[in-house]
Each structure stands twice: as structure tokens, then as C-alpha cells.
Amino acid sequence: MALTLTLGGGGTNQHWDDLARYLSAYSKKGKKVHLSAAPQCPFPDAWIGEALQKGLFDYVWVQFYNNPPFQYSSGMTNLEAAWKQWTSIKASQIFLGLPASSSAAGSGLIPTNDLTLQVLPAIKGSTKYGGVMLWDKYHDQSGYSSSIKNKV
């Protein structure tokens, strides 16, 4: 079983670690409950950052879109620095979250050639690199996922 927490603001940043610990307790021998989260890119995430530091999440799908200071459009320097921060948490794998098209998010789409020739080579060396997460299937009508899947 897998569960992803995606928090968009509002509410509180408290007790997410308690919830993650509670859900993890449902893991049994041979049947692990996999927890994942899709935080905004600014590190640590304002809502679930504390819970992510506890090592309770298996997969983290970081939203490297709608956050201009951390996006490729601002250059590789900030994106790489943010990636290094995210790979410092106690998660098994970190995923680069991108929009599947320019209509999927306000900003953050990386042209296919730039992604495959510049961004991926810079981050794939990380032992925690898990791949690329695209938001979302509905917006992938241009075939962005097909154009990158063999390079991811």
C-alpha cells in the first residue's frame, strides 16, 4: 500500500510526523506501507518539513515548479543547491517534480533537451535520485513524458 501526502498550505504544520508514524505502524513483514510526500521546493517545507526530517517517508516528490528561485529557468545553480538540500533528508528516494506542460503549472517547465542534457546529468549521480515526477497526466497531451522516459 502507498500513501502520498500533498499539502498546499493552510491548516497547521503540526502532527504530520505523528500521522506518518501511525500509518507506518501498519507495515507488516512482507507488506510495507510506503509513505511519500510532494512538498514545495523551498527547504524545509513549511508544512511537512519536520515530518520529512524524521525518516518516515520512503519517497519524496519535490515540486520544482511554481517556485521560480529553485527552477531551471533561474539557472542550474539554485536547482542543484535545492536538490542537494532535499537529498540530505532521510528518505529512500527523491524525485524531481516538474509540470508535464506549460499549462500544468504557472512556471517550471524544462525544455526536453535542457532536462536530458543538463539537469538530469547533474542530479542523477545522487544515490537518492528516484526519477522524475510529472504533474499531471491530463496535461501531458504534448507527449513530454514520452520524450523523456528513456533518459530518466
PDB file of C-alpha atoms in Angstrom:
ATOM      1  CA  MET A   1       0.000   0.000   0.000  1.00  0.00           C
ATOM      2  CA  ALA A   2       1.207   3.530  -0.709  1.00  0.00           C
ATOM      3  CA  LEU A   3       0.033   6.899   0.519  1.00  0.00           C
ATOM      4  CA  THR A   4       1.191  10.328  -0.668  1.00  0.00           C
ATOM      5  CA  LEU A   5       0.733  13.498   1.367  1.00  0.00           C
ATOM      6  CA  THR A   6       0.472  16.681  -0.683  1.00  0.00           C
ATOM      7  CA  LEU A   7      -0.109  19.801   1.361  1.00  0.00           C
ATOM      8  CA  GLY A   8      -0.862  23.098  -0.283  1.00  0.00           C
ATOM      9  CA  GLY A   9      -0.926  25.415   2.682  1.00  0.00           C
ATOM     10  CA  GLY A  10      -3.490  26.340   5.241  1.00  0.00           C
ATOM     11  CA  GLY A  11      -4.096  24.451   8.424  1.00  0.00           C
ATOM     12  CA  THR A  12      -1.133  23.590  10.577  1.00  0.00           C
ATOM     13  CA  ASN A  13       2.332  22.149  10.189  1.00  0.00           C
ATOM     14  CA  GLN A  14       1.981  20.126  13.383  1.00  0.00           C
ATOM     15  CA  HIS A  15       1.451  16.398  13.860  1.00  0.00           C
ATOM     16  CA  TRP A  16       2.315  15.260  10.327  1.00  0.00           C
ATOM     17  CA  ASP A  17       5.136  13.200  11.823  1.00  0.00           C
ATOM     18  CA  ASP A  18       2.620  11.625  14.214  1.00  0.00           C
ATOM     19  CA  LEU A  19       0.368  10.728  11.281  1.00  0.00           C
ATOM     20  CA  ALA A  20       3.297   9.271   9.317  1.00  0.00           C
ATOM     21  CA  ARG A  21       4.419   7.208  12.321  1.00  0.00           C
ATOM     22  CA  TYR A  22       0.847   5.966  12.841  1.00  0.00           C
ATOM     23  CA  LEU A  23       0.489   4.942   9.182  1.00  0.00           C
ATOM     24  CA  SER A  24       3.926   3.285   9.161  1.00  0.00           C
ATOM     25  CA  ALA A  25       2.786   1.101  12.045  1.00  0.00           C
ATOM     26  CA  TYR A  26       0.505  -0.699   9.583  1.00  0.00           C
ATOM     27  CA  SER A  27       3.556  -2.198   7.886  1.00  0.00           C
ATOM     28  CA  LYS A  28       3.862  -5.923   8.411  1.00  0.00           C
ATOM     29  CA  LYS A  29       6.556  -8.376   7.470  1.00  0.00           C
ATOM     30  CA  GLY A  30       6.494  -8.567   3.686  1.00  0.00           C
ATOM     31  CA  LYS A  31       3.813  -5.865   3.391  1.00  0.00           C
ATOM     32  CA  LYS A  32       5.258  -2.420   3.909  1.00  0.00           C
ATOM     33  CA  VAL A  33       3.169   0.716   3.882  1.00  0.00           C
ATOM     34  CA  HIS A  34       5.100   3.114   1.645  1.00  0.00           C
ATOM     35  CA  LEU A  35       4.738   6.769   2.555  1.00  0.00           C
ATOM     36  CA  SER A  36       5.511   9.559   0.140  1.00  0.00           C
ATOM     37  CA  ALA A  37       5.122  13.311   0.152  1.00  0.00           C
ATOM     38  CA  ALA A  38       5.046  16.000  -2.519  1.00  0.00           C
ATOM     39  CA  PRO A  39       6.356  19.142  -0.800  1.00  0.00           C
ATOM     40  CA  GLN A  40       7.008  22.542  -2.333  1.00  0.00           C
ATOM     41  CA  CYS A  41      10.654  23.114  -3.220  1.00  0.00           C
ATOM     42  CA  PRO A  42      11.661  25.710  -0.588  1.00  0.00           C
ATOM     43  CA  PHE A  43      13.598  23.769   2.055  1.00  0.00           C
ATOM     44  CA  PRO A  44      12.492  22.798   4.582  1.00  0.00           C
ATOM     45  CA  ASP A  45       8.866  22.620   3.501  1.00  0.00           C
ATOM     46  CA  ALA A  46       6.745  24.889   5.702  1.00  0.00           C
ATOM     47  CA  TRP A  47       4.033  22.280   6.232  1.00  0.00           C
ATOM     48  CA  ILE A  48       5.631  18.854   6.326  1.00  0.00           C
ATOM     49  CA  GLY A  49       9.343  19.660   6.686  1.00  0.00           C
ATOM     50  CA  GLU A  50       9.609  18.497  10.288  1.00  0.00           C
ATOM     51  CA  ALA A  51       7.946  15.165   9.487  1.00  0.00           C
ATOM     52  CA  LEU A  52      10.254  14.647   6.497  1.00  0.00           C
ATOM     53  CA  GLN A  53      13.308  15.017   8.746  1.00  0.00           C
ATOM     54  CA  LYS A  54      12.164  12.043  10.878  1.00  0.00           C
ATOM     55  CA  GLY A  55      12.909   9.454   8.185  1.00  0.00           C
ATOM     56  CA  LEU A  56       9.342   8.146   7.966  1.00  0.00           C
ATOM     57  CA  PHE A  57       8.855   8.764   4.238  1.00  0.00           C
ATOM     58  CA  ASP A  58      10.116   6.437   1.532  1.00  0.00           C
ATOM     59  CA  TYR A  59       9.647   8.694  -1.479  1.00  0.00           C
ATOM     60  CA  VAL A  60       9.638  12.479  -1.755  1.00  0.00           C
ATOM     61  CA  TRP A  61       8.339  14.074  -4.960  1.00  0.00           C
ATOM     62  CA  VAL A  62       9.706  17.635  -4.670  1.00  0.00           C
ATOM     63  CA  GLN A  63       7.757  20.222  -6.667  1.00  0.00           C
ATOM     64  CA  PHE A  64      10.445  22.059  -8.639  1.00  0.00           C
ATOM     65  CA  TYR A  65       7.722  24.139 -10.301  1.00  0.00           C
ATOM     66  CA  ASN A  66       5.763  27.228  -9.279  1.00  0.00           C
ATOM     67  CA  ASN A  67       8.856  28.124  -7.228  1.00  0.00           C
ATOM     68  CA  PRO A  68      10.923  30.376  -9.554  1.00  0.00           C
ATOM     69  CA  PRO A  69      14.009  30.737  -7.333  1.00  0.00           C
ATOM     70  CA  PHE A  70      14.587  26.952  -7.475  1.00  0.00           C
ATOM     71  CA  GLN A  71      13.612  26.219 -11.058  1.00  0.00           C
ATOM     72  CA  TYR A  72      15.885  25.572 -14.004  1.00  0.00           C
ATOM     73  CA  SER A  73      14.723  28.847 -15.576  1.00  0.00           C
ATOM     74  CA  SER A  74      16.782  30.560 -12.886  1.00  0.00           C
ATOM     75  CA  GLY A  75      19.825  28.501 -13.904  1.00  0.00           C
ATOM     76  CA  MET A  76      21.331  25.271 -12.636  1.00  0.00           C
ATOM     77  CA  THR A  77      22.945  26.779  -9.540  1.00  0.00           C
ATOM     78  CA  ASN A  78      19.796  27.178  -7.442  1.00  0.00           C
ATOM     79  CA  LEU A  79      18.199  23.971  -8.704  1.00  0.00           C
ATOM     80  CA  GLU A  80      21.317  21.966  -7.821  1.00  0.00           C
ATOM     81  CA  ALA A  81      21.595  23.606  -4.401  1.00  0.00           C
ATOM     82  CA  ALA A  82      17.943  22.827  -3.657  1.00  0.00           C
ATOM     83  CA  TRP A  83      18.409  19.245  -4.900  1.00  0.00           C
ATOM     84  CA  LYS A  84      21.356  18.761  -2.520  1.00  0.00           C
ATOM     85  CA  GLN A  85      19.268  20.035   0.390  1.00  0.00           C
ATOM     86  CA  TRP A  86      16.432  17.653  -0.413  1.00  0.00           C
ATOM     87  CA  THR A  87      18.749  14.667  -0.781  1.00  0.00           C
ATOM     88  CA  SER A  88      20.015  15.326   2.750  1.00  0.00           C
ATOM     89  CA  ILE A  89      16.737  14.146   4.313  1.00  0.00           C
ATOM     90  CA  LYS A  90      16.165  10.583   5.489  1.00  0.00           C
ATOM     91  CA  ALA A  91      14.078   9.379   2.538  1.00  0.00           C
ATOM     92  CA  SER A  92      14.926   6.444   0.287  1.00  0.00           C
ATOM     93  CA  GLN A  93      14.370   8.308  -2.960  1.00  0.00           C
ATOM     94  CA  ILE A  94      13.899  11.895  -4.086  1.00  0.00           C
ATOM     95  CA  PHE A  95      12.104  12.726  -7.337  1.00  0.00           C
ATOM     96  CA  LEU A  96      12.384  15.873  -9.452  1.00  0.00           C
ATOM     97  CA  GLY A  97       8.814  17.167  -9.746  1.00  0.00           C
ATOM     98  CA  LEU A  98       8.058  19.051 -12.966  1.00  0.00           C
ATOM     99  CA  PRO A  99       4.963  20.165 -14.860  1.00  0.00           C
ATOM    100  CA  ALA A 100       4.043  17.962 -17.838  1.00  0.00           C
ATOM    101  CA  SER A 101       3.369  21.077 -19.926  1.00  0.00           C
ATOM    102  CA  SER A 102       3.326  24.851 -19.638  1.00  0.00           C
ATOM    103  CA  SER A 103      -0.416  24.682 -18.893  1.00  0.00           C
ATOM    104  CA  ALA A 104       0.096  22.305 -15.943  1.00  0.00           C
ATOM    105  CA  ALA A 105       1.736  24.940 -13.738  1.00  0.00           C
ATOM    106  CA  GLY A 106       2.427  28.642 -13.667  1.00  0.00           C
ATOM    107  CA  SER A 107       6.151  28.066 -14.177  1.00  0.00           C
ATOM    108  CA  GLY A 108       8.878  25.446 -14.109  1.00  0.00           C
ATOM    109  CA  LEU A 109       8.607  23.507 -17.366  1.00  0.00           C
ATOM    110  CA  ILE A 110      12.093  22.469 -18.500  1.00  0.00           C
ATOM    111  CA  PRO A 111      12.582  22.008 -22.253  1.00  0.00           C
ATOM    112  CA  THR A 112      13.284  18.348 -23.057  1.00  0.00           C
ATOM    113  CA  ASN A 113      16.833  18.943 -24.320  1.00  0.00           C
ATOM    114  CA  ASP A 114      17.756  21.036 -21.280  1.00  0.00           C
ATOM    115  CA  LEU A 115      16.331  18.404 -18.944  1.00  0.00           C
ATOM    116  CA  THR A 116      18.112  15.481 -20.574  1.00  0.00           C
ATOM    117  CA  LEU A 117      21.420  17.202 -21.358  1.00  0.00           C
ATOM    118  CA  GLN A 118      21.907  19.484 -18.345  1.00  0.00           C
ATOM    119  CA  VAL A 119      19.569  18.865 -15.423  1.00  0.00           C
ATOM    120  CA  LEU A 120      19.438  15.061 -15.266  1.00  0.00           C
ATOM    121  CA  PRO A 121      23.215  14.573 -15.596  1.00  0.00           C
ATOM    122  CA  ALA A 122      23.664  16.992 -12.680  1.00  0.00           C
ATOM    123  CA  ILE A 123      21.275  15.176 -10.314  1.00  0.00           C
ATOM    124  CA  LYS A 124      21.324  11.521 -11.396  1.00  0.00           C
ATOM    125  CA  GLY A 125      24.611  10.933  -9.596  1.00  0.00           C
ATOM    126  CA  SER A 126      22.847  11.203  -6.265  1.00  0.00           C
ATOM    127  CA  THR A 127      22.256   7.857  -4.565  1.00  0.00           C
ATOM    128  CA  LYS A 128      18.778   9.108  -3.665  1.00  0.00           C
ATOM    129  CA  TYR A 129      17.788  10.010  -7.223  1.00  0.00           C
ATOM    130  CA  GLY A 130      14.467   8.276  -7.874  1.00  0.00           C
ATOM    131  CA  GLY A 131      13.429   9.785 -11.178  1.00  0.00           C
ATOM    132  CA  VAL A 132      11.107  12.486 -12.442  1.00  0.00           C
ATOM    133  CA  MET A 133       7.533  13.093 -11.319  1.00  0.00           C
ATOM    134  CA  LEU A 134       5.263  14.939 -13.750  1.00  0.00           C
ATOM    135  CA  TRP A 135       2.177  16.944 -12.864  1.00  0.00           C
ATOM    136  CA  ASP A 136      -0.072  15.677 -14.334  1.00  0.00           C
ATOM    137  CA  LYS A 137      -1.256  13.057 -16.827  1.00  0.00           C
ATOM    138  CA  TYR A 138      -4.086  15.283 -18.074  1.00  0.00           C
ATOM    139  CA  HIS A 139      -1.593  17.963 -19.111  1.00  0.00           C
ATOM    140  CA  ASP A 140       0.791  15.513 -20.800  1.00  0.00           C
ATOM    141  CA  GLN A 141      -1.021  15.792 -24.130  1.00  0.00           C
ATOM    142  CA  SER A 142       2.102  17.043 -25.901  1.00  0.00           C
ATOM    143  CA  GLY A 143       3.981  13.823 -25.062  1.00  0.00           C
ATOM    144  CA  TYR A 144       6.518  15.326 -22.652  1.00  0.00           C
ATOM    145  CA  SER A 145       6.674  12.092 -20.636  1.00  0.00           C
ATOM    146  CA  SER A 146       7.286  10.006 -23.764  1.00  0.00           C
ATOM    147  CA  SER A 147      10.099  12.302 -24.835  1.00  0.00           C
ATOM    148  CA  ILE A 148      11.989  11.927 -21.530  1.00  0.00           C
ATOM    149  CA  LYS A 149      11.151   8.415 -20.287  1.00  0.00           C
ATOM    150  CA  ASN A 150      14.187   6.694 -21.813  1.00  0.00           C
ATOM    151  CA  LYS A 151      16.537   9.315 -20.359  1.00  0.00           C
ATOM    152  CA  VAL A 152      15.159   9.384 -16.836  1.00  0.00           C
TER     153      VAL A 152
END
